[in-house]
PDB file of C-alpha atoms in Angstrom:
ATOM      1  CA  MET B   1      36.643 172.818 106.068  1.00  0.00           C
ATOM      2  CA  THR B   2      39.736 172.224 108.196  1.00  0.00           C
ATOM      3  CA  LYS B   3      42.513 170.108 106.710  1.00  0.00           C
ATOM      4  CA  VAL B   4      44.745 168.154 109.103  1.00  0.00           C
ATOM      5  CA  ILE B   5      48.153 167.236 107.651  1.00  0.00           C
ATOM      6  CA  SER B   6      50.840 165.151 109.343  1.00  0.00           C
ATOM      7  CA  PHE B   7      54.526 165.102 108.410  1.00  0.00           C
ATOM      8  CA  VAL B   8      55.813 161.634 109.158  1.00  0.00           C
ATOM      9  CA  ASN B   9      58.902 159.499 108.680  1.00  0.00           C
ATOM     10  CA  ALA B  10      60.192 156.770 110.987  1.00  0.00           C
ATOM     11  CA  LYS B  11      63.736 157.884 110.178  1.00  0.00           C
ATOM     12  CA  GLY B  12      65.157 161.002 111.816  1.00  0.00           C
ATOM     13  CA  GLY B  13      67.238 163.670 110.128  1.00  0.00           C
ATOM     14  CA  VAL B  14      65.200 163.872 106.924  1.00  0.00           C
ATOM     15  CA  GLY B  15      64.009 167.456 107.430  1.00  0.00           C
ATOM     16  CA  LYS B  16      60.582 166.537 108.792  1.00  0.00           C
ATOM     17  CA  THR B  17      60.529 169.203 111.492  1.00  0.00           C
ATOM     18  CA  THR B  18      62.079 171.884 109.302  1.00  0.00           C
ATOM     19  CA  THR B  19      59.481 171.157 106.651  1.00  0.00           C
ATOM     20  CA  SER B  20      56.454 171.098 108.924  1.00  0.00           C
ATOM     21  CA  VAL B  21      57.466 174.304 110.722  1.00  0.00           C
ATOM     22  CA  ASN B  22      57.974 176.183 107.470  1.00  0.00           C
ATOM     23  CA  VAL B  23      54.785 174.845 105.883  1.00  0.00           C
ATOM     24  CA  ALA B  24      52.815 176.012 108.918  1.00  0.00           C
ATOM     25  CA  GLY B  25      54.593 179.365 108.760  1.00  0.00           C
ATOM     26  CA  GLY B  26      53.948 179.653 105.026  1.00  0.00           C
ATOM     27  CA  LEU B  27      50.241 178.918 105.388  1.00  0.00           C
ATOM     28  CA  ALA B  28      49.934 181.414 108.231  1.00  0.00           C
ATOM     29  CA  ASN B  29      51.857 183.944 106.153  1.00  0.00           C
ATOM     30  CA  GLU B  30      49.238 183.541 103.410  1.00  0.00           C
ATOM     31  CA  GLY B  31      46.462 184.365 105.863  1.00  0.00           C
ATOM     32  CA  PHE B  32      45.250 180.854 106.668  1.00  0.00           C
ATOM     33  CA  LYS B  33      44.278 180.228 110.279  1.00  0.00           C
ATOM     34  CA  THR B  34      46.867 177.643 111.250  1.00  0.00           C
ATOM     35  CA  LEU B  35      47.470 175.402 114.255  1.00  0.00           C
ATOM     36  CA  PHE B  36      50.895 173.778 114.512  1.00  0.00           C
ATOM     37  CA  VAL B  37      51.191 170.707 116.741  1.00  0.00           C
ATOM     38  CA  ASP B  38      54.587 169.569 117.999  1.00  0.00           C
ATOM     39  CA  LEU B  39      53.940 165.891 118.663  1.00  0.00           C
ATOM     40  CA  ASP B  40      57.609 164.879 118.955  1.00  0.00           C
ATOM     41  CA  PRO B  41      58.735 164.471 122.607  1.00  0.00           C
ATOM     42  CA  GLN B  42      62.195 165.693 121.540  1.00  0.00           C
ATOM     43  CA  GLY B  43      60.600 169.113 121.073  1.00  0.00           C
ATOM     44  CA  ASN B  44      62.757 170.207 118.150  1.00  0.00           C
ATOM     45  CA  ALA B  45      59.951 172.203 116.556  1.00  0.00           C
ATOM     46  CA  THR B  46      59.269 173.994 119.840  1.00  0.00           C
ATOM     47  CA  SER B  47      62.969 174.832 120.069  1.00  0.00           C
ATOM     48  CA  TYR B  48      63.047 176.023 116.457  1.00  0.00           C
ATOM     49  CA  LEU B  49      60.119 178.319 117.174  1.00  0.00           C
ATOM     50  CA  ALA B  50      61.998 179.765 120.174  1.00  0.00           C
ATOM     51  CA  LEU B  51      59.075 179.306 122.551  1.00  0.00           C
ATOM     52  CA  GLU B  52      59.889 180.178 126.144  1.00  0.00           C
ATOM     53  CA  GLY B  53      58.148 180.426 129.502  1.00  0.00           C
ATOM     54  CA  LEU B  54      55.899 177.459 128.803  1.00  0.00           C
ATOM     55  CA  LYS B  55      53.831 175.928 131.594  1.00  0.00           C
ATOM     56  CA  ASN B  56      51.752 173.363 129.726  1.00  0.00           C
ATOM     57  CA  ASP B  57      52.422 171.294 126.652  1.00  0.00           C
ATOM     58  CA  MET B  58      51.335 168.482 124.362  1.00  0.00           C
ATOM     59  CA  SER B  59      51.562 165.871 127.142  1.00  0.00           C
ATOM     60  CA  ASP B  60      49.145 167.845 129.329  1.00  0.00           C
ATOM     61  CA  LEU B  61      46.681 167.989 126.468  1.00  0.00           C
ATOM     62  CA  LEU B  62      46.841 164.267 125.699  1.00  0.00           C
ATOM     63  CA  LEU B  63      46.733 163.201 129.339  1.00  0.00           C
ATOM     64  CA  GLU B  64      43.934 165.716 130.077  1.00  0.00           C
ATOM     65  CA  THR B  65      45.823 167.568 132.800  1.00  0.00           C
ATOM     66  CA  ALA B  66      45.266 170.891 131.000  1.00  0.00           C
ATOM     67  CA  LYS B  67      42.680 172.245 128.574  1.00  0.00           C
ATOM     68  CA  PHE B  68      43.357 173.209 124.974  1.00  0.00           C
ATOM     69  CA  GLU B  69      43.220 176.927 125.711  1.00  0.00           C
ATOM     70  CA  ASP B  70      45.745 176.481 128.545  1.00  0.00           C
ATOM     71  CA  VAL B  71      48.214 174.696 126.277  1.00  0.00           C
ATOM     72  CA  VAL B  72      48.058 176.598 122.979  1.00  0.00           C
ATOM     73  CA  VAL B  73      50.347 179.608 122.482  1.00  0.00           C
ATOM     74  CA  SER B  74      50.261 182.167 119.665  1.00  0.00           C
ATOM     75  CA  LYS B  75      53.352 183.321 117.790  1.00  0.00           C
ATOM     76  CA  TYR B  76      54.343 184.076 114.184  1.00  0.00           C
ATOM     77  CA  GLY B  77      50.703 184.529 113.206  1.00  0.00           C
ATOM     78  CA  MET B  78      49.703 180.980 114.142  1.00  0.00           C
ATOM     79  CA  ASP B  79      48.675 178.921 117.169  1.00  0.00           C
ATOM     80  CA  ILE B  80      51.106 176.312 118.478  1.00  0.00           C
ATOM     81  CA  ILE B  81      50.835 173.311 120.776  1.00  0.00           C
ATOM     82  CA  PRO B  82      54.383 173.026 122.148  1.00  0.00           C
ATOM     83  CA  VAL B  83      56.506 170.375 123.823  1.00  0.00           C
ATOM     84  CA  ILE B  84      58.333 170.691 127.133  1.00  0.00           C
ATOM     85  CA  CYS B  85      60.915 167.922 126.868  1.00  0.00           C
ATOM     86  CA  ASP B  86      61.147 167.177 130.585  1.00  0.00           C
ATOM     87  CA  LYS B  87      57.391 166.626 130.747  1.00  0.00           C
ATOM     88  CA  CYS B  88      57.321 164.347 127.699  1.00  0.00           C
ATOM     89  CA  VAL B  89      59.922 161.808 128.824  1.00  0.00           C
ATOM     90  CA  GLY B  90      58.503 158.316 128.319  1.00  0.00           C
ATOM     91  CA  MET B  91      55.379 159.647 126.644  1.00  0.00           C
ATOM     92  CA  GLU B  92      54.869 156.532 124.512  1.00  0.00           C
ATOM     93  CA  GLY B  93      54.876 154.331 127.599  1.00  0.00           C
ATOM     94  CA  ARG B  94      52.530 156.646 129.494  1.00  0.00           C
ATOM     95  CA  LEU B  95      50.041 156.529 126.635  1.00  0.00           C
ATOM     96  CA  ALA B  96      49.937 152.731 126.831  1.00  0.00           C
ATOM     97  CA  SER B  97      47.916 152.920 130.042  1.00  0.00           C
ATOM     98  CA  GLN B  98      45.386 155.391 128.641  1.00  0.00           C
ATOM     99  CA  THR B  99      41.966 154.441 127.368  1.00  0.00           C
ATOM    100  CA  ASN B 100      41.623 155.081 123.636  1.00  0.00           C
ATOM    101  CA  ALA B 101      45.345 155.890 123.573  1.00  0.00           C
ATOM    102  CA  GLU B 102      45.476 156.345 119.786  1.00  0.00           C
ATOM    103  CA  MET B 103      42.511 158.751 119.793  1.00  0.00           C
ATOM    104  CA  LEU B 104      43.635 161.231 122.435  1.00  0.00           C
ATOM    105  CA  LEU B 105      44.817 163.960 120.045  1.00  0.00           C
ATOM    106  CA  MET B 106      41.549 163.873 118.131  1.00  0.00           C
ATOM    107  CA  ILE B 107      39.540 163.990 121.347  1.00  0.00           C
ATOM    108  CA  ALA B 108      41.580 166.958 122.622  1.00  0.00           C
ATOM    109  CA  ILE B 109      41.370 169.101 119.479  1.00  0.00           C
ATOM    110  CA  GLU B 110      38.257 168.161 117.508  1.00  0.00           C
ATOM    111  CA  ASP B 111      36.027 170.708 119.271  1.00  0.00           C
ATOM    112  CA  TYR B 112      38.408 173.498 118.190  1.00  0.00           C
ATOM    113  CA  LEU B 113      38.848 172.512 114.542  1.00  0.00           C
ATOM    114  CA  ASP B 114      36.413 175.122 113.247  1.00  0.00           C
ATOM    115  CA  ASN B 115      38.860 177.803 114.451  1.00  0.00           C
ATOM    116  CA  TYR B 116      41.438 176.746 111.853  1.00  0.00           C
ATOM    117  CA  ASP B 117      41.915 176.252 108.145  1.00  0.00           C
ATOM    118  CA  TYR B 118      44.914 173.973 108.662  1.00  0.00           C
ATOM    119  CA  VAL B 119      46.339 171.807 111.422  1.00  0.00           C
ATOM    120  CA  ILE B 120      49.974 170.845 110.751  1.00  0.00           C
ATOM    121  CA  ILE B 121      51.462 168.048 112.872  1.00  0.00           C
ATOM    122  CA  ASP B 122      55.156 167.273 113.311  1.00  0.00           C
ATOM    123  CA  CYS B 123      55.325 163.583 114.231  1.00  0.00           C
ATOM    124  CA  PRO B 124      58.136 161.845 116.120  1.00  0.00           C
ATOM    125  CA  PRO B 125      60.673 159.822 114.089  1.00  0.00           C
ATOM    126  CA  ALA B 126      59.091 156.550 115.165  1.00  0.00           C
ATOM    127  CA  ILE B 127      56.135 154.280 114.504  1.00  0.00           C
ATOM    128  CA  GLY B 128      54.155 154.277 117.739  1.00  0.00           C
ATOM    129  CA  LYS B 129      51.131 155.608 119.552  1.00  0.00           C
ATOM    130  CA  LEU B 130      51.979 159.286 119.030  1.00  0.00           C
ATOM    131  CA  THR B 131      52.284 158.843 115.278  1.00  0.00           C
ATOM    132  CA  ALA B 132      49.094 156.776 115.321  1.00  0.00           C
ATOM    133  CA  ASN B 133      47.360 159.655 117.116  1.00  0.00           C
ATOM    134  CA  ALA B 134      48.407 162.023 114.359  1.00  0.00           C
ATOM    135  CA  LEU B 135      47.397 159.756 111.482  1.00  0.00           C
ATOM    136  CA  LEU B 136      44.037 158.785 112.945  1.00  0.00           C
ATOM    137  CA  PHE B 137      43.281 162.512 113.182  1.00  0.00           C
ATOM    138  CA  SER B 138      44.676 163.503 109.776  1.00  0.00           C
ATOM    139  CA  ASP B 139      43.215 163.986 106.334  1.00  0.00           C
ATOM    140  CA  TYR B 140      46.634 163.771 104.665  1.00  0.00           C
ATOM    141  CA  TYR B 141      50.177 162.747 105.484  1.00  0.00           C
ATOM    142  CA  VAL B 142      53.439 163.808 103.881  1.00  0.00           C
ATOM    143  CA  ILE B 143      56.668 161.773 103.947  1.00  0.00           C
ATOM    144  CA  PRO B 144      59.747 164.031 103.746  1.00  0.00           C
ATOM    145  CA  VAL B 145      62.861 162.287 102.445  1.00  0.00           C
ATOM    146  CA  LEU B 146      66.409 163.185 101.520  1.00  0.00           C
ATOM    147  CA  PRO B 147      67.886 162.178  98.152  1.00  0.00           C
ATOM    148  CA  GLU B 148      70.253 159.829  99.979  1.00  0.00           C
ATOM    149  CA  PRO B 149      70.321 156.001 100.093  1.00  0.00           C
ATOM    150  CA  PHE B 150      69.458 155.527 103.772  1.00  0.00           C
ATOM    151  CA  SER B 151      66.675 158.130 103.650  1.00  0.00           C
ATOM    152  CA  VAL B 152      64.333 155.717 101.903  1.00  0.00           C
ATOM    153  CA  ASP B 153      65.094 152.798 104.232  1.00  0.00           C
ATOM    154  CA  GLY B 154      62.044 151.823 106.225  1.00  0.00           C
ATOM    155  CA  ILE B 155      59.526 153.315 103.784  1.00  0.00           C
ATOM    156  CA  ALA B 156      57.933 149.890 103.285  1.00  0.00           C
ATOM    157  CA  GLY B 157      57.393 149.479 107.033  1.00  0.00           C
ATOM    158  CA  LEU B 158      55.974 152.976 107.312  1.00  0.00           C
ATOM    159  CA  THR B 159      53.628 152.325 104.401  1.00  0.00           C
ATOM    160  CA  LYS B 160      52.307 149.158 106.066  1.00  0.00           C
ATOM    161  CA  PHE B 161      51.667 151.179 109.226  1.00  0.00           C
ATOM    162  CA  THR B 162      49.812 153.955 107.385  1.00  0.00           C
ATOM    163  CA  ASP B 163      47.785 151.370 105.463  1.00  0.00           C
ATOM    164  CA  ARG B 164      46.639 149.849 108.759  1.00  0.00           C
ATOM    165  CA  ILE B 165      45.700 153.268 110.101  1.00  0.00           C
ATOM    166  CA  ALA B 166      43.747 154.018 106.904  1.00  0.00           C
ATOM    167  CA  LYS B 167      41.483 151.047 107.649  1.00  0.00           C
ATOM    168  CA  PHE B 168      40.253 152.975 110.694  1.00  0.00           C
ATOM    169  CA  ASN B 169      40.571 156.518 109.320  1.00  0.00           C
ATOM    170  CA  LYS B 170      38.832 156.333 105.951  1.00  0.00           C
ATOM    171  CA  ASN B 171      39.649 159.996 105.248  1.00  0.00           C
ATOM    172  CA  LEU B 172      43.418 159.481 105.405  1.00  0.00           C
ATOM    173  CA  LYS B 173      45.246 160.002 102.113  1.00  0.00           C
ATOM    174  CA  PHE B 174      48.926 159.995 101.185  1.00  0.00           C
ATOM    175  CA  ALA B 175      49.716 163.482  99.913  1.00  0.00           C
ATOM    176  CA  GLY B 176      53.138 162.451  98.632  1.00  0.00           C
ATOM    177  CA  PHE B 177      56.864 162.240  99.150  1.00  0.00           C
ATOM    178  CA  LEU B 178      58.690 165.536  99.583  1.00  0.00           C
ATOM    179  CA  LEU B 179      62.348 165.796  98.599  1.00  0.00           C
ATOM    180  CA  ASN B 180      64.478 167.892 100.956  1.00  0.00           C
ATOM    181  CA  LYS B 181      67.985 169.282 100.332  1.00  0.00           C
ATOM    182  CA  TYR B 182      67.658 168.463  96.650  1.00  0.00           C
ATOM    183  CA  ASN B 183      70.219 169.721  94.160  1.00  0.00           C
ATOM    184  CA  SER B 184      69.085 169.182  90.566  1.00  0.00           C
ATOM    185  CA  LYS B 185      72.541 170.145  89.283  1.00  0.00           C
ATOM    186  CA  LYS B 186      74.015 166.915  90.660  1.00  0.00           C
ATOM    187  CA  ARG B 187      72.883 164.979  87.612  1.00  0.00           C
ATOM    188  CA  ASN B 188      75.256 162.042  87.923  1.00  0.00           C
ATOM    189  CA  SER B 189      75.227 161.666  91.675  1.00  0.00           C
ATOM    190  CA  THR B 190      73.378 159.615  94.252  1.00  0.00           C
ATOM    191  CA  ASN B 191      71.314 162.765  94.812  1.00  0.00           C
ATOM    192  CA  HIS B 192      69.751 162.430  91.380  1.00  0.00           C
ATOM    193  CA  ILE B 193      69.543 158.623  91.402  1.00  0.00           C
ATOM    194  CA  ILE B 194      67.583 158.520  94.671  1.00  0.00           C
ATOM    195  CA  ALA B 195      65.326 161.347  93.524  1.00  0.00           C
ATOM    196  CA  ASP B 196      64.492 159.367  90.381  1.00  0.00           C
ATOM    197  CA  HIS B 197      63.928 156.246  92.494  1.00  0.00           C
ATOM    198  CA  ILE B 198      61.368 158.052  94.678  1.00  0.00           C
ATOM    199  CA  LYS B 199      59.611 159.475  91.639  1.00  0.00           C
ATOM    200  CA  GLY B 200      59.502 155.994  90.128  1.00  0.00           C
ATOM    201  CA  LEU B 201      57.744 154.307  93.052  1.00  0.00           C
ATOM    202  CA  ASN B 202      54.324 154.828  91.447  1.00  0.00           C
ATOM    203  CA  MET B 203      53.276 156.787  94.522  1.00  0.00           C
ATOM    204  CA  PRO B 204      52.406 160.492  94.836  1.00  0.00           C
ATOM    205  CA  TYR B 205      55.173 163.069  95.237  1.00  0.00           C
ATOM    206  CA  PHE B 206      55.246 166.850  95.306  1.00  0.00           C
ATOM    207  CA  SER B 207      56.487 168.583  92.191  1.00  0.00           C
ATOM    208  CA  THR B 208      58.156 171.107  94.503  1.00  0.00           C
ATOM    209  CA  SER B 209      61.455 169.984  96.026  1.00  0.00           C
ATOM    210  CA  ILE B 210      63.107 171.886  98.867  1.00  0.00           C
ATOM    211  CA  ARG B 211      66.538 172.872  97.625  1.00  0.00           C
ATOM    212  CA  GLU B 212      69.679 173.119  99.691  1.00  0.00           C
ATOM    213  CA  ASP B 213      69.557 176.538 101.328  1.00  0.00           C
ATOM    214  CA  LYS B 214      71.797 177.723 104.131  1.00  0.00           C
ATOM    215  CA  THR B 215      69.221 180.404 104.979  1.00  0.00           C
ATOM    216  CA  LEU B 216      66.842 177.729 106.251  1.00  0.00           C
ATOM    217  CA  TYR B 217      69.285 176.606 108.896  1.00  0.00           C
ATOM    218  CA  ASP B 218      70.443 180.121 109.735  1.00  0.00           C
ATOM    219  CA  VAL B 219      66.863 181.015 110.590  1.00  0.00           C
ATOM    220  CA  ILE B 220      66.340 177.937 112.732  1.00  0.00           C
ATOM    221  CA  LEU B 221      69.660 177.947 114.556  1.00  0.00           C
ATOM    222  CA  MET B 222      70.286 181.669 114.940  1.00  0.00           C
ATOM    223  CA  LYS B 223      66.938 183.441 115.062  1.00  0.00           C
ATOM    224  CA  GLY B 224      64.200 180.901 115.673  1.00  0.00           C
ATOM    225  CA  GLY B 225      60.882 180.784 113.892  1.00  0.00           C
ATOM    226  CA  HIS B 226      60.238 179.982 110.253  1.00  0.00           C
ATOM    227  CA  ILE B 227      61.904 181.175 107.086  1.00  0.00           C
ATOM    228  CA  PHE B 228      59.162 183.675 106.264  1.00  0.00           C
ATOM    229  CA  ASN B 229      60.290 185.709 109.280  1.00  0.00           C
ATOM    230  CA  LEU B 230      63.164 186.956 107.169  1.00  0.00           C
ATOM    231  CA  GLY B 231      60.915 188.606 104.622  1.00  0.00           C
ATOM    232  CA  ASN B 232      63.588 188.303 101.930  1.00  0.00           C
ATOM    233  CA  LYS B 233      64.135 186.251  98.826  1.00  0.00           C
ATOM    234  CA  SER B 234      65.890 182.905  99.032  1.00  0.00           C
ATOM    235  CA  ASN B 235      65.545 179.404  97.652  1.00  0.00           C
ATOM    236  CA  GLY B 236      63.838 178.365 100.873  1.00  0.00           C
ATOM    237  CA  VAL B 237      61.200 181.106 100.730  1.00  0.00           C
ATOM    238  CA  GLU B 238      60.481 180.378  97.064  1.00  0.00           C
ATOM    239  CA  ASP B 239      60.322 176.604  97.569  1.00  0.00           C
ATOM    240  CA  PHE B 240      58.057 176.726 100.600  1.00  0.00           C
ATOM    241  CA  LYS B 241      55.741 179.205  98.899  1.00  0.00           C
ATOM    242  CA  ASN B 242      55.413 176.765  96.000  1.00  0.00           C
ATOM    243  CA  LEU B 243      54.976 173.813  98.349  1.00  0.00           C
ATOM    244  CA  CYS B 244      52.208 175.631 100.226  1.00  0.00           C
ATOM    245  CA  LYS B 245      50.454 176.282  96.911  1.00  0.00           C
ATOM    246  CA  GLU B 246      50.475 172.548  96.258  1.00  0.00           C
ATOM    247  CA  ILE B 247      49.219 171.794  99.770  1.00  0.00           C
ATOM    248  CA  VAL B 248      46.337 174.240  99.399  1.00  0.00           C
ATOM    249  CA  THR B 249      45.154 172.263  96.347  1.00  0.00           C
ATOM    250  CA  LEU B 250      44.932 168.960  98.254  1.00  0.00           C
TER     251      LEU B 250
END
């Protein structure tokens, strides 16, 4: 049965896109049939994946100006629904005039779900109709955070939003917080204090934390794709392998 998992945080810069791209890549690398959906109009995930020559994108799919098979592209062993930034300008406002605006992603993809083991969605850093589309379609959501004070700001507002969505999507479950750029050696620092705070919220969190790893950003900025493209050993490869093992058990 297909599992749909959204990576969501109303705050930007917490590693949401990096995480979702590498989770999708890790699942595909393990042989799972994976669809990655870039639902952020900024298109960072599409840029990270170095997708070029695109004609159709996420906006075409949601606004029904192109079919699923005309939008999806295949690369790195997975299927991808990309974003063309110029086409997605003002996407939130354009959705406001659509019937069933919060259901458009589900409507566009549900007939193709049997083709995949996992659908991974990178949400925009905002609480709006696009994020609602993702959560209404999802079985699980993950909240990536940094072990920094401002990273956890707004969690209460996000939780209220997801709780409202869960009243309509009875299948939606919180998979947990995911710590990014964590350094366990900083025992007496804010890094450790915030990590302990997150783990003390009486809410789920992943036992795997994504450690600081320059390789992650070298892959994204210099080569494109996901970290498993490198085929070598690094903290990032090890951490995302372990994270994918946890995700598979959801």
